[in-house]
Amino acid sequence: MDSEKLPRQDCMELLRKSEIFSAMLEDDLGYIATRAGLQVFDSGASVFHAESQADRFFIVRSGVVSVTRRERNGSDLEMARFLSGEVFGDFDFAMSATRDASAHALERSELLVFPMEGLKLEDLAREKPDTVARILLRSLVMVSSRLRSTHRLIAENSPWIRELKRQIYTDPPTGLMSMSFLEEELPRLVRGPSAVILMKPDRFKELNDAYGHGAGDIAMSQISEMLSLAIRELGRGWAVRLRSNETALIIPHCGQEEAQALVEELARGLGQLNLRAIDANIVFRFTGSFSFGMWPQDESDFRRLVEKANTLLLRAWKEGGSRAYRLPSQGSRVKKAVS
């Protein structure tokens, strides 16, 4: 495809939108503008393919361009869309990388291309070695800056990374969120006031000893479903498996009275679990140990609040179970909330 020429000032204005050229000298930018071209892509036309060499980058003058990556199942996952005034392909260009994605126009699109069709950066180096040296220096600065911010950008903007994180932070046996999620992600997601409710079924070892470890797996599956159902009915919050048979509910925008009501509801639900899938003649019934606290009322540091609640949970369990302790606020004493 042949490249058209834009008026010099129009071209320079577009080039300034690129991180590589945003701080270039006027003389350099004027020369670079003579080596950029305008290409027109009809709707559906390919801009570049995966596995091609990133020897140029693009600035959208008009239209829309979609960048996609091929999945293992053969489908194409859209990574991003670029609109008028936006730049794409500059990072791969700066790194002289092989592209790992493809791009195509979603509608008729005009793209400023640098270098223009038929030219390579090596050609420009022979013509203007000082200018190209400054381009390469800017490229190094851009790569360094991008690498430092990659994690933040990916975490916020990439659906496939969000899905990967969902898989990483899910506890496979129960389907609940994992302890890693609580430690690494929840502190930045939780919004106050929030309730932190911890639960541990009493006499779990007795169930395993009497009916085998498979019985414990069935019981944990039912407990997990009870917690997940509570979250679905509330329409907010997270159900977390902490360790072994200890679990938690984190409920944002939840007051103390609602939190205590949830504890009482969970205690009833635990005692009403149908364990006949373990043994049709089973007579075992769970009671539970609970602890709960309010963030940030009881402790401004979320992780520290969870630690305190866990200490209190183990205290309730060691004292015989079938009880719930309310985490003390500053200067107050532990309260037995329900039994």
XYZ file of C-alpha atoms in Angstrom:
339
model
C 0.000 0.000 0.000
C 1.406 3.390 -0.984
C 1.785 6.116 1.600
C 0.361 9.561 1.067
C 1.939 12.720 2.455
C 0.365 14.978 5.059
C 1.121 18.695 5.352
C 4.264 19.050 7.478
C 2.611 20.800 10.438
C -0.324 18.343 10.524
C 2.107 15.458 10.478
C 4.239 16.974 13.267
C 1.148 17.518 15.398
C 0.207 13.867 15.071
C 3.756 12.707 15.766
C 3.822 14.655 19.027
C 1.078 12.329 20.281
C 3.633 9.527 20.311
C 5.623 9.058 23.508
C 8.763 8.526 21.421
C 8.521 11.882 19.670
C 6.731 13.999 22.285
C 9.958 15.653 23.510
C 11.946 15.713 20.265
C 13.535 18.897 18.961
C 11.606 20.827 16.312
C 14.292 20.205 13.676
C 14.255 16.493 14.414
C 10.479 16.390 14.341
C 10.426 18.239 11.033
C 12.738 15.644 9.485
C 10.777 12.749 10.969
C 7.570 14.212 9.481
C 9.109 13.877 6.026
C 9.640 10.168 6.672
C 6.118 9.409 7.888
C 3.238 8.585 5.582
C -0.546 8.399 5.692
C -2.151 5.056 4.875
C -5.874 4.383 4.421
C -7.314 1.029 5.506
C -10.808 -0.066 4.510
C -13.080 -1.710 7.082
C -11.753 -5.195 7.880
C -8.348 -4.574 6.325
C -5.281 -5.921 8.138
C -2.850 -3.377 9.566
C -0.321 -5.989 10.715
C -0.191 -9.679 11.619
C 1.144 -11.568 14.631
C 4.704 -12.841 14.111
C 5.560 -9.876 11.867
C 8.510 -7.649 12.716
C 7.566 -4.398 14.466
C 9.517 -2.119 12.113
C 6.972 0.726 12.230
C 4.214 2.117 14.441
C 0.908 3.884 13.879
C -1.100 6.934 14.961
C -4.837 6.929 14.262
C -5.840 10.056 12.376
C -9.418 8.830 11.924
C -11.327 5.569 12.306
C -11.016 2.644 14.734
C -8.399 -0.131 14.921
C -8.772 -3.369 16.905
C -5.766 -5.316 18.221
C -6.445 -9.017 18.833
C -4.559 -12.076 20.011
C -5.257 -15.635 18.846
C -6.293 -17.990 21.675
C -5.397 -21.688 21.881
C -8.951 -22.643 20.941
C -8.616 -20.680 17.705
C -10.756 -17.700 18.732
C -9.515 -14.106 18.667
C -9.445 -12.148 21.915
C -9.618 -8.380 21.555
C -6.871 -6.726 23.593
C -7.589 -3.074 22.823
C -9.234 -0.577 20.475
C -7.558 2.576 19.254
C -9.433 5.702 18.231
C -8.564 9.015 16.611
C -5.396 10.550 18.077
C -4.223 7.334 19.777
C -0.903 5.562 19.161
C -0.308 1.825 18.878
C 2.622 -0.407 18.046
C 5.160 2.107 19.393
C 6.263 -0.083 22.303
C 7.033 -3.080 20.071
C 8.739 -0.703 17.628
C 10.912 0.716 20.410
C 11.943 -2.812 21.426
C 12.414 -4.042 17.825
C 10.107 -6.900 18.843
C 8.218 -9.543 16.921
C 4.532 -8.787 17.219
C 2.425 -11.163 19.344
C -0.922 -9.735 18.189
C -2.715 -8.674 15.011
C -4.469 -5.422 14.130
C -7.253 -4.618 11.680
C -9.465 -1.638 10.909
C -13.034 -1.810 12.231
C -14.059 0.959 9.838
C -12.365 2.991 7.165
C -9.310 4.370 8.985
C -6.499 6.800 8.221
C -3.236 5.943 9.993
C -0.024 7.921 10.148
C 2.782 5.377 9.760
C 6.410 5.831 10.826
C 8.594 5.100 9.003
C 6.548 5.268 5.804
C 6.137 2.226 3.586
C 9.392 1.337 1.863
C 11.678 2.829 4.525
C 13.397 1.245 7.515
C 15.018 2.848 10.517
C 18.414 1.782 9.104
C 17.715 3.923 6.019
C 17.044 6.937 8.243
C 20.232 6.258 10.227
C 22.268 6.689 7.057
C 20.465 9.941 6.252
C 20.285 11.508 9.739
C 22.389 9.532 12.238
C 22.114 12.163 15.000
C 18.305 12.281 14.777
C 18.015 8.488 14.749
C 20.353 8.299 17.761
C 17.953 10.579 19.645
C 14.997 8.410 18.521
C 16.736 5.327 19.906
C 17.524 7.119 23.174
C 13.869 8.152 23.546
C 12.889 4.559 22.782
C 15.054 3.291 25.652
C 13.526 5.832 28.036
C 10.032 4.839 26.931
C 10.716 1.110 27.335
C 12.089 1.664 30.842
C 9.076 3.748 31.835
C 6.604 1.283 30.355
C 8.190 -1.693 32.100
C 7.887 0.044 35.476
C 4.184 0.668 34.952
C 3.290 -2.565 33.124
C 1.827 -4.325 36.162
C -0.510 -1.445 36.981
C -1.658 -1.011 33.390
C -2.287 -4.708 32.870
C -4.112 -5.127 36.156
C -6.520 -2.301 35.357
C -7.059 -2.664 31.617
C -6.660 -6.258 30.425
C -9.650 -8.624 30.710
C -7.465 -11.697 30.136
C -5.242 -10.708 33.081
C -8.312 -10.206 35.260
C -9.478 -13.710 34.285
C -6.026 -15.131 35.018
C -6.020 -13.476 38.422
C -9.501 -14.865 39.098
C -8.171 -18.356 38.440
C -5.078 -17.785 40.569
C -7.097 -16.403 43.473
C -9.765 -19.127 43.480
C -9.463 -22.081 45.862
C -10.027 -25.071 43.504
C -11.586 -27.545 45.979
C -14.262 -25.111 47.203
C -14.624 -22.423 44.524
C -14.199 -19.761 47.214
C -11.608 -17.007 47.006
C -8.217 -18.008 48.381
C -6.141 -16.754 51.284
C -3.785 -15.165 48.740
C -6.691 -13.104 47.424
C -7.480 -11.881 50.937
C -3.855 -10.932 51.594
C -2.927 -9.455 48.208
C -6.075 -8.056 46.582
C -8.794 -7.440 49.153
C -6.991 -4.678 51.093
C -7.233 -2.417 48.029
C -10.768 -3.493 47.058
C -12.605 -3.315 50.372
C -14.690 -0.227 51.037
C -15.822 0.741 54.515
C -17.600 0.304 56.689
C -17.146 -3.421 56.167
C -17.734 -6.565 58.212
C -15.106 -9.294 58.519
C -16.753 -12.553 59.654
C -14.660 -15.666 60.327
C -16.147 -19.147 60.798
C -14.757 -22.528 61.855
C -17.013 -25.613 62.189
C -16.650 -27.370 65.536
C -15.776 -31.093 65.801
C -14.657 -31.306 62.155
C -12.006 -33.856 63.130
C -14.679 -36.032 64.724
C -16.526 -36.142 61.397
C -13.356 -37.183 59.544
C -12.453 -39.778 62.168
C -15.920 -41.319 62.083
C -16.634 -41.222 58.333
C -13.275 -40.645 56.619
C -11.685 -37.634 54.936
C -14.127 -37.864 52.056
C -16.788 -36.849 54.547
C -14.823 -33.705 55.325
C -14.630 -32.880 51.614
C -18.398 -33.213 51.254
C -18.954 -31.057 54.336
C -16.582 -28.358 53.037
C -18.395 -28.381 49.703
C -21.707 -27.730 51.465
C -20.205 -25.047 53.717
C -18.699 -23.331 50.669
C -22.042 -23.375 48.863
C -23.723 -21.888 51.944
C -21.199 -19.037 52.007
C -21.405 -18.454 48.257
C -25.197 -18.344 48.489
C -24.967 -15.757 51.268
C -22.822 -13.544 49.026
C -25.186 -13.949 46.064
C -28.203 -13.050 48.173
C -26.447 -9.982 49.583
C -25.293 -8.950 46.122
C -21.894 -7.876 47.444
C -18.835 -9.132 49.264
C -16.425 -12.067 49.087
C -16.396 -15.595 50.523
C -12.852 -16.767 51.314
C -11.266 -20.038 52.351
C -8.545 -19.121 54.822
C -7.014 -22.495 55.631
C -8.270 -26.041 56.201
C -11.910 -25.614 57.346
C -11.633 -21.938 58.350
C -13.552 -19.524 56.120
C -14.483 -15.856 56.011
C -17.067 -13.469 54.639
C -15.981 -9.912 53.841
C -19.046 -7.697 53.431
C -18.584 -4.059 52.331
C -21.058 -1.375 53.396
C -22.195 -3.500 56.330
C -22.999 -2.257 59.819
C -22.539 -4.075 63.114
C -26.185 -5.132 63.473
C -26.266 -6.626 59.974
C -22.955 -8.383 60.659
C -24.288 -9.966 63.855
C -27.449 -11.062 62.043
C -25.278 -12.718 59.379
C -23.297 -14.561 62.065
C -26.531 -15.893 63.570
C -27.805 -16.923 60.131
C -24.555 -18.757 59.361
C -24.675 -20.526 62.721
C -28.192 -21.781 61.933
C -27.196 -22.785 58.416
C -24.186 -24.715 59.689
C -26.364 -26.695 62.055
C -28.862 -27.484 59.299
C -26.415 -28.853 56.712
C -27.705 -32.042 55.118
C -24.825 -34.514 55.487
C -26.730 -37.575 54.231
C -24.530 -37.645 51.139
C -21.849 -38.887 53.561
C -24.031 -41.567 55.158
C -27.787 -41.997 54.907
C -27.953 -42.734 58.644
C -25.652 -39.955 59.815
C -26.710 -38.139 62.977
C -23.800 -35.698 63.079
C -24.677 -32.002 63.327
C -22.242 -29.109 63.171
C -21.979 -26.200 65.547
C -19.654 -23.332 64.758
C -17.083 -20.978 66.198
C -17.260 -17.407 64.907
C -15.491 -14.115 65.262
C -16.269 -10.832 63.580
C -15.058 -7.262 63.463
C -15.736 -4.016 61.666
C -13.329 -2.236 59.329
C -12.107 0.442 59.824
C -13.929 0.937 63.143
C -12.073 -1.785 65.036
C -8.764 -1.608 63.179
C -7.757 0.685 60.324
C -5.235 -1.797 58.902
C -7.339 -4.416 57.073
C -4.733 -7.186 57.236
C -4.214 -6.551 60.927
C -7.971 -6.715 61.478
C -8.080 -10.165 59.860
C -5.190 -11.325 62.075
C -6.999 -10.153 65.206
C -10.252 -11.805 64.101
C -8.407 -15.060 63.419
C -6.847 -15.035 66.894
C -10.309 -14.495 68.364
C -11.771 -17.278 66.184
C -9.261 -19.795 67.541
C -10.055 -18.635 71.064
C -13.776 -19.306 70.518
C -12.980 -22.754 69.100
C -10.566 -23.715 71.910
C -13.094 -22.607 74.525
C -15.551 -25.233 73.309
C -17.051 -23.692 70.189
C -20.706 -22.931 69.593
C -20.046 -19.260 70.220
C -19.224 -16.017 68.375
C -16.951 -13.292 69.650
C -17.121 -9.661 68.576
C -13.708 -8.118 68.041
C -13.150 -5.370 70.602
C -12.880 -1.764 69.507
C -10.185 0.422 71.026
C -10.450 0.213 74.792
C -13.385 -2.225 74.870
C -13.467 -5.902 75.832
C -14.212 -8.995 73.775
C -17.970 -9.638 73.612
C -19.669 -12.989 73.186
C -22.173 -12.105 70.494
C -24.128 -15.327 69.998
C -23.977 -18.901 71.179
